[in-house]
mmCIF file of C-alpha atoms and ligand atoms in Angstrom:
data_model
loop_
_atom_site.group_PDB
_atom_site.id
_atom_site.type_symbol
_atom_site.label_atom_id
_atom_site.label_comp_id
_atom_site.label_asym_id
_atom_site.label_seq_id
_atom_site.Cartn_x
_atom_site.Cartn_y
_atom_site.Cartn_z
ATOM 1 C CA MET A 871 -37.268 26.529 -18.151
ATOM 2 C CA PRO A 872 -37.424 27.490 -14.561
ATOM 3 C CA PRO A 873 -34.229 28.508 -13.025
ATOM 4 C CA ARG A 874 -32.723 25.691 -10.662
ATOM 5 C CA ASP A 875 -31.418 25.899 -7.330
ATOM 6 C CA LEU A 876 -27.618 26.038 -7.925
ATOM 7 C CA ALA A 877 -26.782 24.055 -4.864
ATOM 8 C CA ARG A 878 -28.808 21.047 -6.395
ATOM 9 C CA VAL A 879 -27.034 21.372 -9.668
ATOM 10 C CA LEU A 880 -23.615 21.297 -8.096
ATOM 11 C CA ASP A 881 -24.649 18.193 -5.955
ATOM 12 C CA ALA A 882 -25.640 16.339 -9.037
ATOM 13 C CA LEU A 883 -22.093 16.658 -10.669
ATOM 14 C CA PRO A 884 -19.813 13.904 -10.630
ATOM 15 C CA ASP A 885 -17.050 16.629 -9.673
ATOM 16 C CA GLY A 886 -16.868 18.552 -6.391
ATOM 17 C CA ALA A 887 -17.266 22.421 -6.628
ATOM 18 C CA VAL A 888 -16.395 24.905 -4.017
ATOM 19 C CA VAL A 889 -17.720 28.318 -4.798
ATOM 20 C CA ILE A 890 -15.802 31.289 -3.012
ATOM 21 C CA ASP A 891 -16.626 34.941 -2.667
ATOM 22 C CA ALA A 892 -14.105 37.778 -3.735
ATOM 23 C CA SER A 893 -12.455 37.873 -0.290
ATOM 24 C CA GLY A 894 -11.643 33.932 -0.408
ATOM 25 C CA SER A 895 -14.407 32.984 1.791
ATOM 26 C CA VAL A 896 -16.289 29.697 1.103
ATOM 27 C CA GLU A 897 -20.087 30.296 -0.156
ATOM 28 C CA LEU A 898 -21.041 27.012 -1.120
ATOM 29 C CA LEU A 899 -19.365 23.441 -0.789
ATOM 30 C CA SER A 900 -21.156 20.615 -3.054
ATOM 31 C CA ALA A 901 -21.792 17.073 -1.848
ATOM 32 C CA GLU A 902 -18.624 15.590 -3.683
ATOM 33 C CA ALA A 903 -16.443 18.313 -2.690
ATOM 34 C CA SER A 904 -17.516 18.039 1.225
ATOM 35 C CA ARG A 905 -16.794 14.227 0.650
ATOM 36 C CA ILE A 906 -13.463 14.577 -0.929
ATOM 37 C CA LEU A 907 -12.352 17.220 1.830
ATOM 38 C CA GLY A 908 -13.769 15.426 4.607
ATOM 39 C CA LEU A 909 -15.556 18.597 5.679
ATOM 40 C CA SER A 910 -19.310 19.141 6.626
ATOM 41 C CA ARG A 911 -20.983 22.054 4.600
ATOM 42 C CA ASP A 912 -21.772 23.949 7.530
ATOM 43 C CA ALA A 913 -18.273 23.824 8.911
ATOM 44 C CA ALA A 914 -17.026 25.074 5.494
ATOM 45 C CA ARG A 915 -19.238 28.045 4.868
ATOM 46 C CA GLY A 916 -17.817 31.318 5.591
ATOM 47 C CA ARG A 917 -14.289 29.945 6.300
ATOM 48 C CA ALA A 918 -11.244 31.232 4.293
ATOM 49 C CA VAL A 919 -10.319 28.726 1.261
ATOM 50 C CA GLU A 920 -6.854 28.338 2.994
ATOM 51 C CA ARG A 921 -8.531 26.648 5.999
ATOM 52 C CA LEU A 922 -10.090 23.597 3.715
ATOM 53 C CA ALA A 923 -6.971 21.678 2.696
ATOM 54 C CA GLY A 924 -4.189 24.163 4.200
ATOM 55 C CA ALA A 925 -2.636 27.270 2.567
ATOM 56 C CA ASP A 926 -0.048 25.455 0.522
ATOM 57 C CA HIS A 927 -2.748 23.015 -0.942
ATOM 58 C CA ALA A 928 -3.578 23.384 -4.888
ATOM 59 C CA VAL A 929 -7.325 24.252 -3.632
ATOM 60 C CA ALA A 930 -5.827 27.386 -1.987
ATOM 61 C CA ARG A 931 -3.376 28.209 -4.307
ATOM 62 C CA LEU A 932 -5.567 27.821 -7.491
ATOM 63 C CA ALA A 933 -8.009 29.907 -5.751
ATOM 64 C CA ARG A 934 -6.071 32.555 -4.910
ATOM 65 C CA ALA A 935 -4.665 32.689 -8.557
ATOM 66 C CA ALA A 936 -8.043 32.890 -10.015
ATOM 67 C CA LEU A 937 -9.097 35.545 -7.491
ATOM 68 C CA GLY A 938 -5.903 37.660 -8.312
ATOM 69 C CA GLY A 939 -6.870 37.545 -12.100
ATOM 70 C CA GLY A 940 -4.713 34.551 -12.852
ATOM 71 C CA GLY A 941 -7.580 33.012 -15.155
ATOM 72 C CA THR A 942 -8.474 29.463 -15.111
ATOM 73 C CA SER A 943 -6.101 26.818 -13.958
ATOM 74 C CA LEU A 944 -5.598 22.703 -13.509
ATOM 75 C CA GLU A 945 -3.390 20.814 -11.417
ATOM 76 C CA SER A 946 -3.493 17.080 -11.653
ATOM 77 C CA SER A 947 -2.940 14.643 -9.075
ATOM 78 C CA CYS A 948 -2.613 16.611 -5.887
ATOM 79 C CA PRO A 949 -2.834 14.448 -2.720
ATOM 80 C CA VAL A 950 -5.839 15.459 -0.310
ATOM 81 C CA ALA A 951 -5.179 14.224 3.195
ATOM 82 C CA GLN A 952 -8.057 12.459 4.397
ATOM 83 C CA ARG A 953 -8.777 12.225 8.188
ATOM 84 C CA PHE A 954 -9.541 8.478 8.009
ATOM 85 C CA GLY A 955 -8.279 6.279 4.978
ATOM 86 C CA PRO A 956 -5.523 6.719 2.848
ATOM 87 C CA ALA A 957 -5.043 10.151 1.027
ATOM 88 C CA LEU A 958 -6.936 10.936 -2.145
ATOM 89 C CA VAL A 959 -5.586 11.647 -5.515
ATOM 90 C CA VAL A 960 -7.488 14.632 -6.733
ATOM 91 C CA GLU A 961 -7.263 16.787 -9.925
ATOM 92 C CA VAL A 962 -7.953 20.519 -8.841
ATOM 93 C CA GLY A 963 -9.320 23.139 -11.032
ATOM 94 C CA ALA A 964 -10.475 26.830 -10.467
ATOM 95 C CA ALA A 965 -11.690 29.539 -12.586
ATOM 96 C CA PRO A 966 -12.649 33.057 -11.939
ATOM 97 C CA LEU A 967 -16.451 34.201 -11.581
ATOM 98 C CA PHE A 968 -17.609 37.503 -12.811
ATOM 99 C CA ASP A 969 -20.589 39.470 -12.122
ATOM 100 C CA ASP A 970 -23.166 41.238 -14.634
ATOM 101 C CA THR A 971 -20.675 44.165 -15.066
ATOM 102 C CA GLY A 972 -17.830 41.943 -15.671
ATOM 103 C CA ALA A 973 -16.169 42.649 -12.389
ATOM 104 C CA LEU A 974 -14.471 39.870 -10.466
ATOM 105 C CA CYS A 975 -16.699 38.567 -7.903
ATOM 106 C CA GLY A 976 -15.514 35.225 -6.910
ATOM 107 C CA ALA A 977 -14.096 31.940 -7.990
ATOM 108 C CA VAL A 978 -15.182 28.077 -8.636
ATOM 109 C CA VAL A 979 -12.889 25.526 -7.507
ATOM 110 C CA THR A 980 -13.527 22.081 -8.994
ATOM 111 C CA LEU A 981 -12.247 18.707 -7.533
ATOM 112 C CA ARG A 982 -12.304 15.549 -9.184
ATOM 113 C CA ASP A 983 -11.287 12.225 -7.572
ATOM 114 C CA ARG A 984 -8.447 10.205 -9.603
ATOM 115 C CA THR A 985 -7.888 7.873 -6.677
ATOM 116 C CA LEU A 986 -9.661 4.923 -8.309
ATOM 117 C CA GLN A 987 -8.006 5.300 -11.855
ATOM 118 C CA GLN A 988 -4.655 5.546 -10.095
ATOM 119 C CA GLU A 989 -5.416 2.366 -8.170
ATOM 120 C CA LEU A 990 -6.448 0.527 -11.142
ATOM 121 C CA SER A 991 -3.445 1.407 -13.093
ATOM 122 C CA HIS A 992 -1.484 0.391 -10.194
ATOM 123 C CA ALA A 993 -3.256 -2.837 -9.946
ATOM 124 C CA VAL A 994 -2.873 -3.758 -13.569
ATOM 125 C CA SER A 995 0.868 -2.846 -13.662
ATOM 126 C CA GLU A 996 1.302 -4.992 -10.302
ATOM 127 C CA ARG A 997 -0.384 -7.856 -11.614
ATOM 128 C CA GLU A 998 1.725 -7.801 -14.833
ATOM 129 C CA GLN A 999 4.471 -7.625 -12.726
ATOM 130 C CA LEU A 1000 3.772 -10.465 -10.652
ATOM 131 C CA GLU A 1001 2.955 -12.802 -13.488
ATOM 132 C CA ALA A 1002 6.217 -11.746 -15.215
ATOM 133 C CA PHE A 1003 8.144 -12.762 -11.669
ATOM 134 C CA GLY A 1004 6.278 -15.847 -12.087
ATOM 135 C CA ARG A 1005 7.664 -16.818 -15.481
ATOM 136 C CA ILE A 1006 11.253 -15.494 -14.412
ATOM 137 C CA ALA A 1007 10.957 -17.903 -11.495
ATOM 138 C CA ALA A 1008 9.972 -20.827 -13.288
ATOM 139 C CA GLY A 1009 12.736 -20.187 -15.722
ATOM 140 C CA ILE A 1010 15.292 -19.917 -12.995
ATOM 141 C CA ALA A 1011 14.123 -22.849 -11.029
ATOM 142 C CA HIS A 1012 14.325 -24.876 -14.355
ATOM 143 C CA GLU A 1013 17.706 -23.765 -15.210
ATOM 144 C CA VAL A 1014 19.170 -23.323 -11.730
ATOM 145 C CA LYS A 1015 17.864 -25.957 -9.505
ATOM 146 C CA ASN A 1016 18.341 -29.038 -11.647
ATOM 147 C CA PRO A 1017 22.109 -28.410 -12.035
ATOM 148 C CA LEU A 1018 22.454 -27.176 -8.521
ATOM 149 C CA GLY A 1019 21.976 -30.609 -7.138
ATOM 150 C CA GLY A 1020 24.578 -32.027 -9.561
ATOM 151 C CA ILE A 1021 26.978 -29.379 -8.306
ATOM 152 C CA ARG A 1022 25.959 -29.951 -4.610
ATOM 153 C CA GLY A 1023 26.308 -33.846 -4.942
ATOM 154 C CA ALA A 1024 29.888 -33.103 -6.470
ATOM 155 C CA GLY A 1025 30.848 -31.078 -3.613
ATOM 156 C CA GLU A 1026 29.708 -33.586 -1.232
ATOM 157 C CA LEU A 1027 31.869 -36.344 -2.867
ATOM 158 C CA LEU A 1028 34.914 -33.855 -3.102
ATOM 159 C CA ALA A 1029 34.333 -33.038 0.513
ATOM 160 C CA LEU A 1030 34.229 -36.845 1.521
ATOM 161 C CA ARG A 1031 37.278 -37.607 -0.623
ATOM 162 C CA ALA A 1032 39.523 -34.642 -0.036
ATOM 163 C CA ALA A 1033 42.987 -35.347 0.905
ATOM 164 C CA ASP A 1034 43.938 -32.344 2.755
ATOM 165 C CA GLY A 1035 42.075 -29.795 5.029
ATOM 166 C CA LYS A 1036 42.011 -26.836 2.504
ATOM 167 C CA THR A 1037 40.341 -28.866 -0.258
ATOM 168 C CA ARG A 1038 37.845 -30.123 2.055
ATOM 169 C CA GLU A 1039 36.947 -26.723 3.174
ATOM 170 C CA ALA A 1040 36.388 -25.584 -0.426
ATOM 171 C CA ALA A 1041 34.502 -28.586 -1.227
ATOM 172 C CA GLU A 1042 32.220 -27.641 1.800
ATOM 173 C CA LEU A 1043 31.978 -24.068 0.626
ATOM 174 C CA ILE A 1044 30.478 -25.512 -2.585
ATOM 175 C CA VAL A 1045 27.724 -27.594 -0.726
ATOM 176 C CA ARG A 1046 26.937 -24.461 1.639
ATOM 177 C CA GLU A 1047 26.534 -21.973 -1.152
ATOM 178 C CA ALA A 1048 24.655 -24.539 -3.131
ATOM 179 C CA ASP A 1049 22.128 -24.833 -0.399
ATOM 180 C CA ARG A 1050 21.918 -20.959 0.030
ATOM 181 C CA ILE A 1051 21.293 -20.501 -3.750
ATOM 182 C CA SER A 1052 18.700 -23.231 -3.354
ATOM 183 C CA ALA A 1053 16.656 -21.717 -0.416
ATOM 184 C CA LEU A 1054 16.697 -18.506 -2.479
ATOM 185 C CA VAL A 1055 15.457 -20.238 -5.602
ATOM 186 C CA ASP A 1056 12.772 -21.853 -3.135
ATOM 187 C CA ASP A 1057 11.793 -18.598 -2.177
ATOM 188 C CA LEU A 1058 11.131 -17.045 -6.041
ATOM 189 C CA MET A 1059 9.442 -20.325 -6.588
ATOM 190 C CA VAL A 1060 6.463 -18.848 -4.779
ATOM 191 C CA PHE A 1061 6.012 -16.524 -7.609
ATOM 192 C CA ALA A 1062 5.937 -19.321 -10.109
ATOM 193 C CA ARG A 1063 3.488 -21.766 -8.218
ATOM 194 C CA GLY A 1064 -0.219 -21.245 -8.313
ATOM 195 C CA ASP A 1065 -0.667 -22.976 -4.983
ATOM 196 C CA ALA A 1066 -4.194 -22.966 -3.888
ATOM 197 C CA LEU A 1067 -4.832 -21.067 -0.650
ATOM 198 C CA ARG A 1068 -6.343 -22.885 2.329
ATOM 199 C CA LEU A 1069 -9.084 -20.563 3.188
ATOM 200 C CA SER A 1070 -11.034 -20.707 6.580
ATOM 201 C CA PRO A 1071 -12.697 -18.173 8.651
ATOM 202 C CA MET A 1072 -10.366 -16.446 10.693
ATOM 203 C CA ASN A 1073 -9.939 -13.293 12.771
ATOM 204 C CA VAL A 1074 -7.232 -11.020 11.403
ATOM 205 C CA HIS A 1075 -6.264 -9.887 14.898
ATOM 206 C CA VAL A 1076 -5.171 -13.393 15.668
ATOM 207 C CA VAL A 1077 -3.030 -13.481 12.897
ATOM 208 C CA LEU A 1078 -1.316 -10.183 13.862
ATOM 209 C CA ASP A 1079 -0.801 -11.602 17.384
ATOM 210 C CA ASP A 1080 0.936 -14.593 15.874
ATOM 211 C CA VAL A 1081 3.209 -12.424 13.894
ATOM 212 C CA LEU A 1082 4.050 -10.312 17.119
ATOM 213 C CA ASP A 1083 4.437 -13.457 18.971
ATOM 214 C CA LEU A 1084 7.070 -14.661 16.477
ATOM 215 C CA LEU A 1085 9.015 -11.181 16.603
ATOM 216 C CA ALA A 1086 8.886 -11.024 20.364
ATOM 217 C CA HIS A 1087 12.068 -12.713 20.765
ATOM 218 C CA ASP A 1088 13.868 -11.273 17.717
ATOM 219 C CA PRO A 1089 16.529 -9.089 18.687
ATOM 220 C CA VAL A 1090 15.569 -6.727 15.703
ATOM 221 C CA GLY A 1091 12.806 -5.367 17.831
ATOM 222 C CA ALA A 1092 14.593 -4.969 21.077
ATOM 223 C CA ARG A 1093 14.571 -1.214 21.004
ATOM 224 C CA CYS A 1094 11.088 -0.941 19.543
ATOM 225 C CA ARG A 1095 7.544 -0.634 21.184
ATOM 226 C CA VAL A 1096 4.746 -2.092 19.540
ATOM 227 C CA GLU A 1097 1.162 -0.684 19.758
ATOM 228 C CA ARG A 1098 -1.728 -2.760 18.706
ATOM 229 C CA ARG A 1099 -4.838 -0.342 17.683
ATOM 230 C CA TYR A 1100 -7.188 -3.123 16.748
ATOM 231 C CA ASP A 1101 -10.923 -2.374 15.965
ATOM 232 C CA PRO A 1102 -12.610 -5.019 18.049
ATOM 233 C CA SER A 1103 -15.697 -5.032 15.475
ATOM 234 C CA LEU A 1104 -14.007 -6.224 12.659
ATOM 235 C CA PRO A 1105 -15.676 -9.323 11.225
ATOM 236 C CA GLU A 1106 -13.895 -12.440 10.361
ATOM 237 C CA ILE A 1107 -12.779 -13.170 6.800
ATOM 238 C CA HIS A 1108 -12.044 -16.199 4.823
ATOM 239 C CA ALA A 1109 -8.411 -16.216 4.410
ATOM 240 C CA ASP A 1110 -5.220 -18.547 4.490
ATOM 241 C CA ALA A 1111 -3.889 -17.503 7.952
ATOM 242 C CA ASP A 1112 -0.310 -19.134 7.220
ATOM 243 C CA ARG A 1113 -0.102 -16.937 4.113
ATOM 244 C CA LEU A 1114 -0.946 -13.946 5.763
ATOM 245 C CA VAL A 1115 1.465 -14.597 8.637
ATOM 246 C CA GLN A 1116 4.210 -14.723 5.979
ATOM 247 C CA ALA A 1117 3.307 -11.562 4.557
ATOM 248 C CA PHE A 1118 2.424 -9.547 7.650
ATOM 249 C CA LEU A 1119 5.801 -11.025 9.133
ATOM 250 C CA ASN A 1120 7.632 -9.318 6.409
ATOM 251 C CA LEU A 1121 5.973 -6.090 6.696
ATOM 252 C CA ALA A 1122 6.409 -5.941 10.475
ATOM 253 C CA ARG A 1123 9.904 -7.038 10.309
ATOM 254 C CA ASN A 1124 10.758 -4.416 7.757
ATOM 255 C CA ALA A 1125 9.131 -1.992 10.090
ATOM 256 C CA LEU A 1126 11.107 -2.924 13.058
ATOM 257 C CA GLN A 1127 14.530 -3.147 11.080
ATOM 258 C CA ALA A 1128 14.106 0.329 10.021
ATOM 259 C CA MET A 1129 13.951 1.270 13.578
ATOM 260 C CA GLU A 1130 16.391 -1.132 15.075
ATOM 261 C CA GLU A 1131 19.237 1.545 15.626
ATOM 262 C CA ARG A 1132 17.340 4.279 16.967
ATOM 263 C CA GLY A 1133 14.474 2.696 18.366
ATOM 264 C CA GLY A 1134 10.735 3.769 17.938
ATOM 265 C CA THR A 1135 7.296 2.466 17.792
ATOM 266 C CA LEU A 1136 5.637 0.039 15.487
ATOM 267 C CA VAL A 1137 1.722 0.614 15.420
ATOM 268 C CA ILE A 1138 -0.420 -2.143 13.811
ATOM 269 C CA ALA A 1139 -4.039 -0.383 13.248
ATOM 270 C CA THR A 1140 -7.213 -2.205 11.833
ATOM 271 C CA ARG A 1141 -10.227 -0.732 10.569
ATOM 272 C CA MET A 1142 -13.084 -1.182 8.062
ATOM 273 C CA THR A 1143 -13.437 0.813 5.139
ATOM 274 C CA LEU A 1144 -15.740 0.873 2.217
ATOM 275 C CA GLY A 1145 -13.607 0.073 -0.931
ATOM 276 C CA HIS A 1146 -14.443 2.623 -4.152
ATOM 277 C CA ARG A 1147 -17.855 1.688 -5.388
ATOM 278 C CA LEU A 1148 -16.596 0.817 -8.838
ATOM 279 C CA ALA A 1149 -14.143 -1.564 -7.444
ATOM 280 C CA GLY A 1150 -16.787 -4.154 -6.487
ATOM 281 C CA ASN A 1151 -18.109 -6.914 -8.969
ATOM 282 C CA ASP A 1152 -21.774 -5.490 -8.639
ATOM 283 C CA GLY A 1153 -20.905 -1.810 -8.526
ATOM 284 C CA GLU A 1154 -21.794 -1.716 -4.801
ATOM 285 C CA PRO A 1155 -19.325 -0.653 -2.290
ATOM 286 C CA SER A 1156 -17.168 -3.332 -1.201
ATOM 287 C CA PRO A 1157 -16.332 -3.649 2.480
ATOM 288 C CA THR A 1158 -12.477 -3.659 2.935
ATOM 289 C CA LEU A 1159 -10.335 -4.611 6.020
ATOM 290 C CA LEU A 1160 -7.531 -2.151 6.210
ATOM 291 C CA ILE A 1161 -4.497 -3.197 8.376
ATOM 292 C CA GLU A 1162 -1.643 -0.777 8.599
ATOM 293 C CA PHE A 1163 1.987 -1.103 9.799
ATOM 294 C CA ARG A 1164 3.391 2.338 10.780
ATOM 295 C CA ASP A 1165 6.742 2.796 11.820
ATOM 296 C CA ASP A 1166 8.659 6.050 12.892
ATOM 297 C CA GLY A 1167 11.950 5.054 11.091
ATOM 298 C CA PRO A 1168 13.991 6.872 8.448
ATOM 299 C CA GLY A 1169 11.339 6.386 6.032
ATOM 300 C CA ILE A 1170 12.011 5.474 2.410
ATOM 301 C CA ASP A 1171 13.518 7.528 -0.684
ATOM 302 C CA PRO A 1172 10.997 8.487 -3.143
ATOM 303 C CA ASP A 1173 12.983 6.809 -6.022
ATOM 304 C CA LEU A 1174 13.281 3.610 -4.071
ATOM 305 C CA LEU A 1175 9.563 3.660 -3.019
ATOM 306 C CA ASP A 1176 8.327 3.562 -6.722
ATOM 307 C CA ARG A 1177 10.407 0.560 -7.194
ATOM 308 C CA LEU A 1178 9.973 -1.331 -4.080
ATOM 309 C CA GLY A 1179 8.329 -4.976 -4.530
ATOM 310 C CA THR A 1180 10.893 -5.742 -7.471
ATOM 311 C CA PRO A 1181 12.340 -8.926 -6.338
ATOM 312 C CA PHE A 1182 16.246 -8.604 -4.809
ATOM 313 C CA LEU A 1183 15.788 -5.012 -4.474
ATOM 314 C CA THR A 1184 17.433 -4.529 -1.241
ATOM 315 C CA THR A 1185 19.325 -1.812 0.727
ATOM 316 C CA ARG A 1186 20.079 -4.006 3.654
ATOM 317 C CA PRO A 1187 23.481 -5.976 3.959
ATOM 318 C CA GLY A 1188 22.305 -9.501 3.888
ATOM 319 C CA GLY A 1189 18.561 -8.509 2.833
ATOM 320 C CA THR A 1190 17.136 -10.826 0.050
ATOM 321 C CA GLY A 1191 14.931 -7.874 -1.477
ATOM 322 C CA LEU A 1192 12.187 -10.521 -1.435
ATOM 323 C CA GLY A 1193 9.981 -9.399 1.612
ATOM 324 C CA ILE A 1194 7.720 -6.917 -0.044
ATOM 325 C CA ALA A 1195 7.218 -8.845 -3.188
ATOM 326 C CA LEU A 1196 6.438 -11.897 -1.342
ATOM 327 C CA ALA A 1197 3.973 -9.932 0.842
ATOM 328 C CA ARG A 1198 2.323 -8.293 -2.173
ATOM 329 C CA HIS A 1199 2.172 -11.706 -3.828
ATOM 330 C CA TRP A 1200 0.186 -13.434 -0.885
ATOM 331 C CA ILE A 1201 -2.199 -10.105 -0.601
ATOM 332 C CA ALA A 1202 -2.772 -10.203 -4.236
ATOM 333 C CA ARG A 1203 -3.926 -13.826 -4.185
ATOM 334 C CA HIS A 1204 -6.248 -12.866 -1.440
ATOM 335 C CA GLY A 1205 -7.604 -10.188 -4.017
ATOM 336 C CA GLY A 1206 -6.155 -7.494 -1.692
ATOM 337 C CA THR A 1207 -3.672 -4.787 -1.964
ATOM 338 C CA LEU A 1208 -0.682 -3.471 -0.625
ATOM 339 C CA ARG A 1209 0.297 0.186 -0.512
ATOM 340 C CA LEU A 1210 3.575 1.551 0.912
ATOM 341 C CA GLU A 1211 3.608 5.351 2.015
ATOM 342 C CA SER A 1212 6.546 7.089 3.131
ATOM 343 C CA GLU A 1213 8.020 10.497 3.812
ATOM 344 C CA PRO A 1214 11.809 10.694 4.556
ATOM 345 C CA GLY A 1215 12.388 11.585 8.063
ATOM 346 C CA ASN A 1216 8.673 10.635 8.917
ATOM 347 C CA GLY A 1217 8.527 7.055 9.001
ATOM 348 C CA THR A 1218 6.726 4.499 6.550
ATOM 349 C CA ILE A 1219 3.115 3.000 6.620
ATOM 350 C CA ALA A 1220 2.536 -0.281 4.847
ATOM 351 C CA ARG A 1221 -1.059 -0.230 4.179
ATOM 352 C CA VAL A 1222 -2.953 -3.708 3.421
ATOM 353 C CA GLY A 1223 -6.496 -3.959 2.099
ATOM 354 C CA LEU A 1224 -8.312 -7.154 2.159
ATOM 355 C CA PRO A 1225 -11.650 -7.452 0.521
ATOM 356 C CA LEU A 1226 -14.334 -8.959 2.957
ATOM 357 C CA ARG A 1227 -15.975 -10.399 -0.311
ATOM 358 C CA ARG A 1228 -13.270 -11.637 -2.504
ATOM 359 C CA THR A 1229 -13.710 -10.378 -6.171
ATOM 360 C CA SER A 1230 -10.187 -11.343 -7.780
ATOM 361 C CA PRO A 1231 -10.263 -14.277 -9.816
ATOM 362 C CA ARG A 1232 -6.653 -14.844 -9.005
ATOM 363 C CA ALA A 1233 -7.834 -15.568 -5.308
ATOM 364 C CA ALA A 1234 -10.422 -18.199 -6.348
ATOM 365 C CA SER A 1235 -7.927 -20.838 -6.868
HETATM 366 N N1 ADP B 438 9.476 0.266 6.904
HETATM 367 C C1 ADP B 438 10.558 0.521 6.203
HETATM 368 N N2 ADP B 438 11.350 1.512 6.524
HETATM 369 C C2 ADP B 438 12.340 1.861 5.743
HETATM 370 N N3 ADP B 438 12.801 1.080 4.700
HETATM 371 C C3 ADP B 438 11.895 0.081 4.204
HETATM 372 C C4 ADP B 438 10.944 -0.216 4.918
HETATM 373 N N4 ADP B 438 10.299 -1.315 4.421
HETATM 374 C C5 ADP B 438 11.097 -1.555 3.509
HETATM 375 N N5 ADP B 438 12.100 -0.896 3.144
HETATM 376 C C6 ADP B 438 13.155 -0.826 2.236
HETATM 377 O O1 ADP B 438 12.790 -1.642 1.352
HETATM 378 C C7 ADP B 438 13.778 -2.575 1.000
HETATM 379 C C8 ADP B 438 13.123 -4.100 0.551
HETATM 380 O O2 ADP B 438 12.459 -4.494 1.740
HETATM 381 P P1 ADP B 438 12.123 -6.136 1.456
HETATM 382 O O3 ADP B 438 11.506 -6.409 0.195
HETATM 383 O O4 ADP B 438 11.486 -6.291 2.790
HETATM 384 O O5 ADP B 438 13.767 -6.903 1.252
HETATM 385 P P2 ADP B 438 14.658 -6.684 2.321
HETATM 386 O O6 ADP B 438 14.079 -6.701 3.851
HETATM 387 O O7 ADP B 438 15.063 -8.222 2.375
HETATM 388 O O8 ADP B 438 15.532 -5.815 1.856
HETATM 389 C C9 ADP B 438 14.479 -2.782 2.253
HETATM 390 O O9 ADP B 438 15.989 -3.139 2.040
HETATM 391 C C10 ADP B 438 14.580 -1.351 2.789
HETATM 392 O O10 ADP B 438 15.457 -0.505 2.099
HETATM 393 MG MG1 MG B 439 12.416 -7.397 4.519
#
């Protein structure tokens, strides 16, 4: 067999490969590695490996270890920051290279994009979670809502017939609290009902402007600035504007609440991305609208971040802990996704992806 061009072989592999010489400079970057790292091959060639993804990144660390005689190593799920779009989850491996005499002459670093697998497993567990909420909500509605009507009626009657002020106050308290619980159950019922979406062609920027109008007079944002970074070339989508307002309002309000005390900037940014190839029904890249709500508030503790979206999980006095769960519910009904990213001290990003062509059967109702 004739020897083949090494670069072409590496380009054909589904994993990315970076070939490094003994001094730690990049000799060759395969097509997939160039995509993952967001670097052109020409820009990467001859550069120190530390400068590809940062000296602390697994790519540089494992390359150094391989060049230092550390043998072959593998590190799973390292985030690789992208200049555009969300960070990728990448499995990084490295192995030393030897010449004919057995002397170390470089290293090869491999990069495997695990983002899609992680997103799919997130999506499955989110869907299961939302379905479980639906069943719980339906159960609560049945067991709580009906007797609540009776309790409220009895409270009203007691208030009418109360002989003294104290009894009337107690009876009115029963009515007020019954109303509060009833409103909460109504919120929770959203998860149980399969309400059809009222889809119509709409511009997502109009929806975002509506949300900002609603928040303009809310004292929560008094110390905050709002910056709109809209991509004017975004196409219209078929969506239920009222439901999206509900979802976005929760995300924007959360951001403002996080900055309420110290002030800050809420950036709302939109753009188009191509969803992962396998995500579409037909194996084609699926165009996706990205809508980001970025704040520079205190951020979210990693422990809490993992559990967000569980109904009633709140750290705010007076919070219901339903905002993120409701937002996720309506976005999922549109076949979209909601991701929260946060670094304590560095603010939070709520990232919404809405497919231009809907593929989720849940959204079809
Ligand atoms: N942008 C944000 N910055 C910091 N913390 C946030 C942000 N968004 C949500 N959170 C945290 O997530 C919790 C749950 O949010 P949510 O589901 O909207 O319920 P609620 O706002 O009623 O507490 C909040 O109590 C808060 O601790
Ligand atoms: Mg909230």
